mmCIF file of C-alpha atoms in Angstrom:
data_model
loop_
_atom_site.group_PDB
_atom_site.id
_atom_site.type_symbol
_atom_site.label_atom_id
_atom_site.label_comp_id
_atom_site.label_asym_id
_atom_site.label_seq_id
_atom_site.Cartn_x
_atom_site.Cartn_y
_atom_site.Cartn_z
ATOM 1 C CA MET A 1 -96.216 -88.337 23.273
ATOM 2 C CA LYS A 2 -96.565 -88.079 27.058
ATOM 3 C CA VAL A 3 -93.811 -90.119 28.675
ATOM 4 C CA LEU A 4 -93.685 -91.722 32.109
ATOM 5 C CA LEU A 5 -90.164 -92.348 33.432
ATOM 6 C CA ILE A 6 -89.804 -95.050 36.098
ATOM 7 C CA GLY A 7 -86.421 -95.074 37.827
ATOM 8 C CA MET A 8 -83.731 -92.473 38.470
ATOM 9 C CA GLY A 9 -80.524 -94.468 38.279
ATOM 10 C CA MET A 10 -77.263 -93.882 36.462
ATOM 11 C CA VAL A 11 -78.777 -93.823 32.967
ATOM 12 C CA ALA A 12 -81.665 -91.494 33.873
ATOM 13 C CA GLN A 13 -79.849 -88.313 32.846
ATOM 14 C CA THR A 14 -79.100 -89.863 29.462
ATOM 15 C CA HIS A 15 -82.830 -90.394 28.985
ATOM 16 C CA ILE A 16 -83.593 -86.826 30.077
ATOM 17 C CA LEU A 17 -81.217 -85.468 27.430
ATOM 18 C CA ALA A 18 -82.624 -87.876 24.844
ATOM 19 C CA LEU A 19 -86.194 -86.755 25.586
ATOM 20 C CA ARG A 20 -85.136 -83.110 25.389
ATOM 21 C CA ASP A 21 -83.918 -83.627 21.825
ATOM 22 C CA ALA A 22 -86.382 -86.271 20.615
ATOM 23 C CA ALA A 23 -89.110 -85.082 18.271
ATOM 24 C CA GLY A 24 -92.640 -85.086 19.661
ATOM 25 C CA MET A 25 -91.746 -86.355 23.148
ATOM 26 C CA GLN A 26 -92.602 -84.773 26.513
ATOM 27 C CA LEU A 27 -91.646 -86.129 29.918
ATOM 28 C CA ASP A 28 -94.889 -85.869 31.876
ATOM 29 C CA CYS A 29 -93.899 -87.425 35.184
ATOM 30 C CA VAL A 30 -91.274 -89.457 37.020
ATOM 31 C CA LEU A 31 -92.088 -92.340 39.340
ATOM 32 C CA GLY A 32 -89.697 -93.008 42.224
ATOM 33 C CA ARG A 33 -89.938 -94.691 45.596
ATOM 34 C CA ASP A 34 -88.447 -91.796 47.575
ATOM 35 C CA GLY A 35 -90.669 -88.718 47.373
ATOM 36 C CA ALA A 36 -88.026 -86.142 48.260
ATOM 37 C CA ARG A 37 -85.463 -87.596 45.853
ATOM 38 C CA THR A 38 -88.046 -87.857 43.076
ATOM 39 C CA SER A 39 -89.112 -84.224 43.524
ATOM 40 C CA ALA A 40 -85.483 -83.086 43.432
ATOM 41 C CA PHE A 41 -84.879 -85.142 40.303
ATOM 42 C CA CYS A 42 -87.913 -83.582 38.613
ATOM 43 C CA ARG A 43 -86.758 -80.063 39.473
ATOM 44 C CA ASP A 44 -83.396 -80.796 37.874
ATOM 45 C CA ALA A 45 -85.093 -82.373 34.860
ATOM 46 C CA ALA A 46 -87.269 -79.293 34.422
ATOM 47 C CA GLN A 47 -84.132 -77.144 34.202
ATOM 48 C CA THR A 48 -82.881 -79.335 31.350
ATOM 49 C CA LEU A 49 -86.205 -79.733 29.552
ATOM 50 C CA GLY A 50 -87.598 -76.233 29.971
ATOM 51 C CA TYR A 51 -90.949 -77.319 31.421
ATOM 52 C CA GLU A 52 -92.359 -78.721 34.662
ATOM 53 C CA VAL A 53 -92.269 -82.464 35.355
ATOM 54 C CA ALA A 54 -94.564 -84.098 37.932
ATOM 55 C CA ALA A 55 -93.152 -86.336 40.663
ATOM 56 C CA VAL A 56 -95.130 -89.381 41.837
ATOM 57 C CA THR A 57 -94.382 -92.268 44.188
ATOM 58 C CA ASP A 58 -97.185 -94.675 43.308
ATOM 59 C CA ILE A 59 -97.797 -96.440 40.010
ATOM 60 C CA SER A 60 -101.543 -95.801 40.210
ATOM 61 C CA ASP A 61 -100.935 -92.040 40.338
ATOM 62 C CA ALA A 62 -98.595 -92.300 37.350
ATOM 63 C CA LEU A 63 -101.122 -94.299 35.323
ATOM 64 C CA ALA A 64 -103.905 -91.848 36.227
ATOM 65 C CA ARG A 65 -101.998 -89.259 34.174
ATOM 66 C CA LYS A 66 -102.597 -91.398 31.029
ATOM 67 C CA PRO A 67 -99.070 -91.715 29.668
ATOM 68 C CA ASP A 68 -98.659 -92.592 25.997
ATOM 69 C CA MET A 69 -95.547 -94.627 26.753
ATOM 70 C CA ALA A 70 -93.260 -95.520 29.642
ATOM 71 C CA LEU A 71 -89.500 -95.690 30.026
ATOM 72 C CA LEU A 72 -88.745 -98.403 32.579
ATOM 73 C CA ILE A 73 -85.139 -97.979 33.723
ATOM 74 C CA THR A 74 -85.112 -99.448 37.244
ATOM 75 C CA PRO A 75 -82.582 -102.107 38.244
ATOM 76 C CA PRO A 76 -83.691 -105.487 36.852
ATOM 77 C CA ASP A 77 -84.912 -106.785 40.227
ATOM 78 C CA ALA A 78 -87.613 -104.078 40.261
ATOM 79 C CA ARG A 79 -89.153 -104.744 36.843
ATOM 80 C CA LEU A 80 -91.819 -107.424 37.108
ATOM 81 C CA ASP A 81 -94.464 -105.606 39.190
ATOM 82 C CA TYR A 82 -94.177 -102.507 37.018
ATOM 83 C CA ALA A 83 -94.380 -104.657 33.892
ATOM 84 C CA HIS A 84 -97.661 -106.182 35.064
ATOM 85 C CA ALA A 85 -99.125 -102.772 35.936
ATOM 86 C CA LEU A 86 -98.036 -101.063 32.721
ATOM 87 C CA SER A 87 -99.110 -103.884 30.416
ATOM 88 C CA ALA A 88 -102.485 -104.211 32.143
ATOM 89 C CA ALA A 89 -102.981 -100.452 31.671
ATOM 90 C CA ASP A 90 -102.071 -100.725 27.957
ATOM 91 C CA VAL A 91 -98.988 -98.507 28.246
ATOM 92 C CA PRO A 92 -96.335 -99.235 25.584
ATOM 93 C CA THR A 93 -93.010 -99.648 27.356
ATOM 94 C CA LEU A 94 -89.382 -99.170 26.408
ATOM 95 C CA MET A 95 -87.059 -100.893 28.909
ATOM 96 C CA GLU A 96 -83.398 -100.613 29.693
ATOM 97 C CA LYS A 97 -81.329 -103.775 29.478
ATOM 98 C CA PRO A 98 -81.309 -106.412 30.868
ATOM 99 C CA VAL A 99 -84.961 -107.442 30.865
ATOM 100 C CA GLU A 100 -84.619 -109.132 34.267
ATOM 101 C CA ARG A 101 -82.045 -111.099 36.254
ATOM 102 C CA SER A 102 -82.504 -114.505 34.635
ATOM 103 C CA LEU A 103 -83.894 -116.012 31.448
ATOM 104 C CA ASP A 104 -87.042 -117.289 33.182
ATOM 105 C CA GLN A 105 -87.660 -113.928 34.852
ATOM 106 C CA ALA A 106 -87.114 -112.161 31.524
ATOM 107 C CA ARG A 107 -89.699 -114.435 29.933
ATOM 108 C CA ALA A 108 -92.160 -113.535 32.711
ATOM 109 C CA VAL A 109 -91.756 -109.816 31.984
ATOM 110 C CA ILE A 110 -92.172 -110.289 28.242
ATOM 111 C CA ASP A 111 -95.139 -112.644 28.697
ATOM 112 C CA ALA A 112 -96.964 -109.932 30.651
ATOM 113 C CA TYR A 113 -96.873 -107.635 27.619
ATOM 114 C CA ALA A 114 -97.660 -110.421 25.164
ATOM 115 C CA GLN A 115 -100.727 -111.407 27.198
ATOM 116 C CA HIS A 116 -102.145 -107.891 26.799
ATOM 117 C CA THR A 117 -100.709 -107.347 23.276
ATOM 118 C CA VAL A 118 -98.947 -104.180 24.454
ATOM 119 C CA PRO A 119 -95.862 -102.933 22.554
ATOM 120 C CA LEU A 120 -92.537 -103.578 24.271
ATOM 121 C CA GLY A 121 -89.009 -102.626 23.214
ATOM 122 C CA PHE A 122 -85.515 -102.507 24.661
ATOM 123 C CA CYS A 123 -82.649 -100.021 24.834
ATOM 124 C CA PHE A 124 -79.966 -101.821 22.866
ATOM 125 C CA GLN A 125 -78.708 -98.467 21.667
ATOM 126 C CA HIS A 126 -75.551 -99.754 19.979
ATOM 127 C CA ARG A 127 -77.834 -100.815 17.122
ATOM 128 C CA THR A 128 -78.378 -97.131 16.306
ATOM 129 C CA ARG A 129 -74.715 -96.333 15.614
ATOM 130 C CA ASP A 130 -74.104 -95.365 11.990
ATOM 131 C CA ALA A 131 -71.321 -97.901 11.513
ATOM 132 C CA ALA A 132 -73.398 -100.707 13.049
ATOM 133 C CA ARG A 133 -76.341 -99.901 10.795
ATOM 134 C CA ALA A 134 -74.076 -99.847 7.742
ATOM 135 C CA LEU A 135 -72.570 -103.219 8.663
ATOM 136 C CA LYS A 136 -76.011 -104.716 9.293
ATOM 137 C CA SER A 137 -77.157 -103.625 5.824
ATOM 138 C CA MET A 138 -74.063 -105.098 4.159
ATOM 139 C CA VAL A 139 -74.267 -108.409 6.042
ATOM 140 C CA ASP A 140 -77.970 -108.775 5.226
ATOM 141 C CA SER A 141 -77.364 -108.011 1.550
ATOM 142 C CA GLY A 142 -74.651 -110.655 1.269
ATOM 143 C CA SER A 143 -72.162 -108.156 -0.169
ATOM 144 C CA LEU A 144 -69.550 -109.154 2.416
ATOM 145 C CA GLY A 145 -69.767 -112.863 1.618
ATOM 146 C CA ASP A 146 -70.398 -115.665 4.083
ATOM 147 C CA VAL A 147 -69.356 -115.077 7.690
ATOM 148 C CA ILE A 148 -66.921 -117.805 8.732
ATOM 149 C CA HIS A 149 -65.800 -116.608 12.155
ATOM 150 C CA ALA A 150 -66.493 -113.762 14.597
ATOM 151 C CA GLU A 151 -64.298 -112.347 17.357
ATOM 152 C CA ILE A 152 -66.234 -110.363 19.970
ATOM 153 C CA ARG A 153 -64.242 -108.344 22.502
ATOM 154 C CA VAL A 154 -65.322 -106.089 25.367
ATOM 155 C CA PRO A 155 -62.140 -104.842 27.108
ATOM 156 C CA TRP A 156 -63.780 -102.440 29.554
ATOM 157 C CA TRP A 157 -62.801 -101.087 32.958
ATOM 158 C CA ARG A 158 -64.735 -100.396 36.147
ATOM 159 C CA ASP A 159 -63.019 -99.297 39.354
ATOM 160 C CA GLN A 160 -63.863 -100.750 42.757
ATOM 161 C CA ALA A 161 -66.001 -97.735 43.666
ATOM 162 C CA TYR A 162 -68.405 -98.779 40.902
ATOM 163 C CA TYR A 163 -68.910 -102.189 42.514
ATOM 164 C CA ASP A 164 -69.105 -100.736 46.023
ATOM 165 C CA ALA A 165 -72.544 -99.305 45.176
ATOM 166 C CA PRO A 166 -75.240 -101.388 46.929
ATOM 167 C CA GLY A 167 -76.313 -104.368 44.800
ATOM 168 C CA ARG A 168 -73.875 -103.653 41.953
ATOM 169 C CA GLY A 169 -72.477 -106.843 40.454
ATOM 170 C CA THR A 170 -74.732 -109.113 42.511
ATOM 171 C CA TYR A 171 -77.076 -111.838 41.314
ATOM 172 C CA ALA A 172 -79.937 -110.641 43.536
ATOM 173 C CA ARG A 173 -80.167 -107.156 42.005
ATOM 174 C CA ASP A 174 -78.283 -107.218 38.694
ATOM 175 C CA GLY A 175 -78.463 -110.884 37.724
ATOM 176 C CA GLY A 176 -74.691 -111.162 37.298
ATOM 177 C CA GLY A 177 -71.611 -109.227 36.299
ATOM 178 C CA VAL A 178 -69.878 -108.192 33.100
ATOM 179 C CA MET A 179 -72.005 -110.268 30.732
ATOM 180 C CA ILE A 180 -75.497 -109.161 31.745
ATOM 181 C CA ASN A 181 -74.537 -105.580 32.591
ATOM 182 C CA GLN A 182 -71.823 -104.478 30.147
ATOM 183 C CA ALA A 183 -71.082 -107.027 27.405
ATOM 184 C CA ILE A 184 -74.804 -107.573 26.805
ATOM 185 C CA HIS A 185 -74.715 -104.654 24.338
ATOM 186 C CA THR A 186 -71.958 -106.096 22.156
ATOM 187 C CA LEU A 187 -73.459 -109.579 22.401
ATOM 188 C CA ASP A 188 -76.806 -108.181 21.249
ATOM 189 C CA LEU A 189 -75.094 -106.452 18.339
ATOM 190 C CA SER A 190 -73.401 -109.724 17.363
ATOM 191 C CA LEU A 191 -76.691 -111.636 17.376
ATOM 192 C CA TRP A 192 -78.374 -108.824 15.428
ATOM 193 C CA LEU A 193 -75.678 -109.076 12.773
ATOM 194 C CA LEU A 194 -75.148 -112.847 12.660
ATOM 195 C CA GLY A 195 -78.287 -114.532 14.000
ATOM 196 C CA PRO A 196 -78.751 -116.896 16.961
ATOM 197 C CA VAL A 197 -76.064 -118.835 18.799
ATOM 198 C CA VAL A 198 -77.040 -122.502 19.102
ATOM 199 C CA ARG A 199 -74.293 -123.953 21.347
ATOM 200 C CA LEU A 200 -71.298 -122.764 23.341
ATOM 201 C CA GLN A 201 -68.567 -123.440 25.870
ATOM 202 C CA ALA A 202 -67.688 -120.825 28.481
ATOM 203 C CA SER A 203 -65.560 -119.715 31.404
ATOM 204 C CA MET A 204 -66.659 -117.019 33.872
ATOM 205 C CA ARG A 205 -64.838 -115.857 36.993
ATOM 206 C CA THR A 206 -64.062 -112.942 39.290
ATOM 207 C CA SER A 207 -60.555 -111.503 39.073
ATOM 208 C CA THR A 208 -58.426 -110.258 41.961
ATOM 209 C CA LEU A 209 -58.970 -106.673 40.739
ATOM 210 C CA HIS A 210 -62.538 -106.470 42.059
ATOM 211 C CA ARG A 211 -64.423 -107.353 45.212
ATOM 212 C CA MET A 212 -67.796 -108.437 43.821
ATOM 213 C CA GLU A 213 -70.106 -111.434 43.801
ATOM 214 C CA ALA A 214 -70.490 -112.035 40.073
ATOM 215 C CA GLU A 215 -67.973 -112.340 37.243
ATOM 216 C CA ASP A 216 -65.760 -109.580 35.874
ATOM 217 C CA ILE A 217 -64.148 -111.873 33.268
ATOM 218 C CA ALA A 218 -66.036 -114.046 30.768
ATOM 219 C CA ALA A 219 -64.983 -116.000 27.704
ATOM 220 C CA ALA A 220 -66.864 -118.277 25.332
ATOM 221 C CA LEU A 221 -66.533 -120.323 22.169
ATOM 222 C CA LEU A 222 -69.709 -119.910 20.127
ATOM 223 C CA THR A 223 -71.425 -121.769 17.295
ATOM 224 C CA PHE A 224 -73.955 -119.711 15.356
ATOM 225 C CA GLN A 225 -77.023 -121.160 13.651
ATOM 226 C CA THR A 226 -75.443 -120.287 10.307
ATOM 227 C CA GLY A 227 -72.496 -122.569 11.083
ATOM 228 C CA ALA A 228 -70.100 -119.703 11.759
ATOM 229 C CA SER A 229 -67.849 -120.003 14.792
ATOM 230 C CA GLY A 230 -67.196 -117.264 17.311
ATOM 231 C CA MET A 231 -64.973 -116.269 20.197
ATOM 232 C CA LEU A 232 -66.134 -113.899 22.941
ATOM 233 C CA SER A 233 -63.946 -112.174 25.540
ATOM 234 C CA ALA A 234 -65.471 -109.685 27.988
ATOM 235 C CA THR A 235 -64.160 -108.019 31.120
ATOM 236 C CA THR A 236 -64.391 -104.937 33.309
ATOM 237 C CA ALA A 237 -60.807 -105.505 34.502
ATOM 238 C CA ALA A 238 -59.043 -104.073 31.411
ATOM 239 C CA TYR A 239 -57.639 -100.750 32.655
ATOM 240 C CA PRO A 240 -58.179 -98.034 31.475
ATOM 241 C CA GLY A 241 -60.904 -99.448 29.205
ATOM 242 C CA HIS A 242 -61.023 -99.620 25.437
ATOM 243 C CA ALA A 243 -63.690 -99.642 22.747
ATOM 244 C CA GLU A 244 -65.547 -102.912 22.279
ATOM 245 C CA SER A 245 -65.142 -104.622 18.920
ATOM 246 C CA ILE A 246 -66.657 -107.226 16.610
ATOM 247 C CA THR A 247 -64.340 -108.655 13.956
ATOM 248 C CA LEU A 248 -65.873 -110.728 11.158
ATOM 249 C CA ILE A 249 -63.845 -113.061 8.972
ATOM 250 C CA THR A 250 -65.844 -113.715 5.816
ATOM 251 C CA SER A 251 -65.293 -115.470 2.517
ATOM 252 C CA VAL A 252 -64.325 -112.187 0.844
ATOM 253 C CA ALA A 253 -63.140 -109.776 3.553
ATOM 254 C CA GLN A 254 -62.167 -109.034 7.116
ATOM 255 C CA ILE A 255 -64.404 -106.501 8.833
ATOM 256 C CA GLN A 256 -63.841 -104.813 12.170
ATOM 257 C CA LEU A 257 -66.481 -102.794 13.987
ATOM 258 C CA GLN A 258 -64.730 -101.044 16.877
ATOM 259 C CA GLY A 259 -66.938 -98.657 18.770
ATOM 260 C CA ASP A 260 -68.567 -96.577 16.028
ATOM 261 C CA THR A 261 -65.784 -97.108 13.481
ATOM 262 C CA LEU A 262 -66.065 -99.704 10.730
ATOM 263 C CA GLN A 263 -63.063 -100.970 8.765
ATOM 264 C CA ILE A 264 -63.556 -103.282 5.767
ATOM 265 C CA ASP A 265 -60.543 -104.956 4.115
ATOM 266 C CA ARG A 266 -61.592 -106.916 1.036
ATOM 267 C CA HIS A 267 -59.494 -109.715 -0.459
ATOM 268 C CA ASP A 268 -59.821 -108.159 -3.912
ATOM 269 C CA GLY A 269 -60.658 -104.484 -3.963
ATOM 270 C CA PRO A 270 -60.344 -101.275 -1.961
ATOM 271 C CA SER A 271 -60.554 -100.953 1.811
ATOM 272 C CA ASP A 272 -63.341 -98.849 3.284
ATOM 273 C CA THR A 273 -63.638 -96.969 6.581
ATOM 274 C CA ILE A 274 -66.754 -95.508 8.178
ATOM 275 C CA ALA A 275 -66.005 -93.333 11.200
ATOM 276 C CA PRO A 276 -67.975 -90.713 13.168
ATOM 277 C CA ALA A 277 -67.171 -87.054 12.642
ATOM 278 C CA VAL A 278 -66.791 -86.601 16.414
ATOM 279 C CA ASP A 279 -65.922 -89.003 19.218
ATOM 280 C CA THR A 280 -69.179 -90.507 20.534
ATOM 281 C CA GLY A 281 -67.572 -92.353 23.460
ATOM 282 C CA THR A 282 -68.118 -95.954 24.524
ATOM 283 C CA GLY A 283 -68.720 -95.986 28.282
ATOM 284 C CA GLY A 284 -65.910 -98.525 28.473
ATOM 285 C CA GLY A 285 -63.754 -96.680 31.003
ATOM 286 C CA ALA A 286 -64.124 -95.587 34.614
ATOM 287 C CA ASP A 287 -67.075 -93.316 33.678
ATOM 288 C CA PRO A 288 -69.766 -95.712 32.427
ATOM 289 C CA MET A 289 -71.884 -92.809 31.146
ATOM 290 C CA ALA A 290 -69.198 -91.382 28.861
ATOM 291 C CA PHE A 291 -71.161 -91.772 25.645
ATOM 292 C CA THR A 292 -73.535 -89.678 23.574
ATOM 293 C CA HIS A 293 -77.241 -89.520 24.449
ATOM 294 C CA ALA A 294 -78.014 -89.463 20.717
ATOM 295 C CA TRP A 295 -78.155 -93.277 20.658
ATOM 296 C CA HIS A 296 -80.895 -93.340 23.299
ATOM 297 C CA GLN A 297 -82.674 -90.541 21.465
ATOM 298 C CA ALA A 298 -82.716 -92.693 18.326
ATOM 299 C CA VAL A 299 -84.049 -95.701 20.275
ATOM 300 C CA ILE A 300 -86.814 -93.606 21.857
ATOM 301 C CA GLU A 301 -87.849 -92.062 18.533
ATOM 302 C CA ASP A 302 -87.823 -95.486 16.862
ATOM 303 C CA PHE A 303 -89.991 -96.978 19.616
ATOM 304 C CA ALA A 304 -92.480 -94.104 19.471
ATOM 305 C CA ALA A 305 -92.733 -94.513 15.693
ATOM 306 C CA SER A 306 -93.226 -98.280 16.041
ATOM 307 C CA VAL A 307 -96.073 -97.739 18.512
ATOM 308 C CA GLN A 308 -97.797 -95.330 16.156
ATOM 309 C CA SER A 309 -97.310 -97.555 13.092
ATOM 310 C CA GLY A 310 -97.923 -100.914 14.742
ATOM 311 C CA THR A 311 -94.561 -102.285 13.589
ATOM 312 C CA LEU A 312 -91.772 -103.929 15.587
ATOM 313 C CA PRO A 313 -89.266 -101.637 17.300
ATOM 314 C CA LEU A 314 -85.543 -101.753 16.579
ATOM 315 C CA ALA A 315 -84.943 -104.168 19.481
ATOM 316 C CA PRO A 316 -88.090 -106.297 19.989
ATOM 317 C CA PRO A 317 -88.756 -108.770 22.846
ATOM 318 C CA LEU A 318 -87.583 -111.893 20.994
ATOM 319 C CA ASP A 319 -84.170 -110.324 20.418
ATOM 320 C CA ALA A 320 -83.862 -109.452 24.119
ATOM 321 C CA LEU A 321 -84.668 -113.050 25.046
ATOM 322 C CA ARG A 322 -82.012 -114.375 22.662
ATOM 323 C CA VAL A 323 -79.344 -112.337 24.444
ATOM 324 C CA HIS A 324 -80.547 -113.602 27.824
ATOM 325 C CA ALA A 325 -80.511 -117.171 26.519
ATOM 326 C CA VAL A 326 -76.852 -116.934 25.495
ATOM 327 C CA ILE A 327 -75.853 -115.462 28.876
ATOM 328 C CA ALA A 328 -77.820 -118.168 30.722
ATOM 329 C CA ALA A 329 -76.118 -120.839 28.615
ATOM 330 C CA MET A 330 -72.708 -119.314 29.372
ATOM 331 C CA GLU A 331 -73.406 -119.435 33.100
ATOM 332 C CA HIS A 332 -74.474 -123.083 32.851
ATOM 333 C CA ALA A 333 -71.476 -124.005 30.707
ATOM 334 C CA ALA A 334 -69.085 -122.276 33.116
ATOM 335 C CA ARG A 335 -70.543 -124.175 36.092
ATOM 336 C CA THR A 336 -70.507 -127.593 34.416
ATOM 337 C CA ASN A 337 -67.480 -127.245 32.127
ATOM 338 C CA GLU A 338 -69.611 -128.694 29.332
ATOM 339 C CA MET A 339 -70.730 -127.758 25.835
ATOM 340 C CA VAL A 340 -74.235 -126.313 26.268
ATOM 341 C CA GLU A 341 -77.124 -125.917 23.855
ATOM 342 C CA VAL A 342 -78.655 -122.426 23.867
ATOM 343 C CA ALA A 343 -82.373 -122.291 24.612
ATOM 344 C CA PRO A 344 -84.383 -121.308 21.520
#
């Protein structure tokens, strides 16, 4: 498949490596606003990929090359116009998280694709981890009993230099702080495993460790649609950064998914551990890109297969909206100090 890449930010190199190793994928061109920077990026990409990559600065020129799919990885404030152009041109699109800066803006992006019935998916790559997939299968099968309570923790670290980058951690460009930019992955994984959150209480604030507009600490008490309770704690102020975790207390076991390692301790029976053969990283420390590109490769291959088969991708639009809805509810609850219902 011919791929159009829009955006050259921090995660772009991860996508280049993923495309290099993904079956049946070829990066045809890169769209960027700065011509010189885009050309330089394409020259570097060609060294990695082993073939030439075109550089363009206008969406019409990119669409004239008839891409089979697009990777849209710009900051969230630069999504909507591209979404309208790509969906109108019938170009299936895989987007980086978050969809946009707010729930309403995310709905506008997703509505553009729905209006034209064009496939749309999202890079919630933690779903591709072996341990996460194994846990999803066991939860869905009921073999781990009923989930009673979940503890969701994201103890990550970002130094001040990270937030000194223009627009980083602002509402205007990013839509917020730790929740919409970092913890969104673990929150998505929790909803994928346990289903929707229906109501919550929350606290969100900025610590003295960072100079930034949005929050670097967030906490919430959650009620899932199943009746299970949950506790969420997320921060980028936890030096030096540790692997995120989801701990499930069920009627028959305690299960902890920490990074890509799964530990199951049953009330009656043996304990089980699923762990990767090599360290895959988490991106939870000072280097946010310290994780394997294999997860993005799996997301890209899954999306390409879903386009060809007409099935839903691993992370479809409705799932992306559910994550946004929880974050929006947390922001509202933190402002009002009230219990808040999560938008369906």
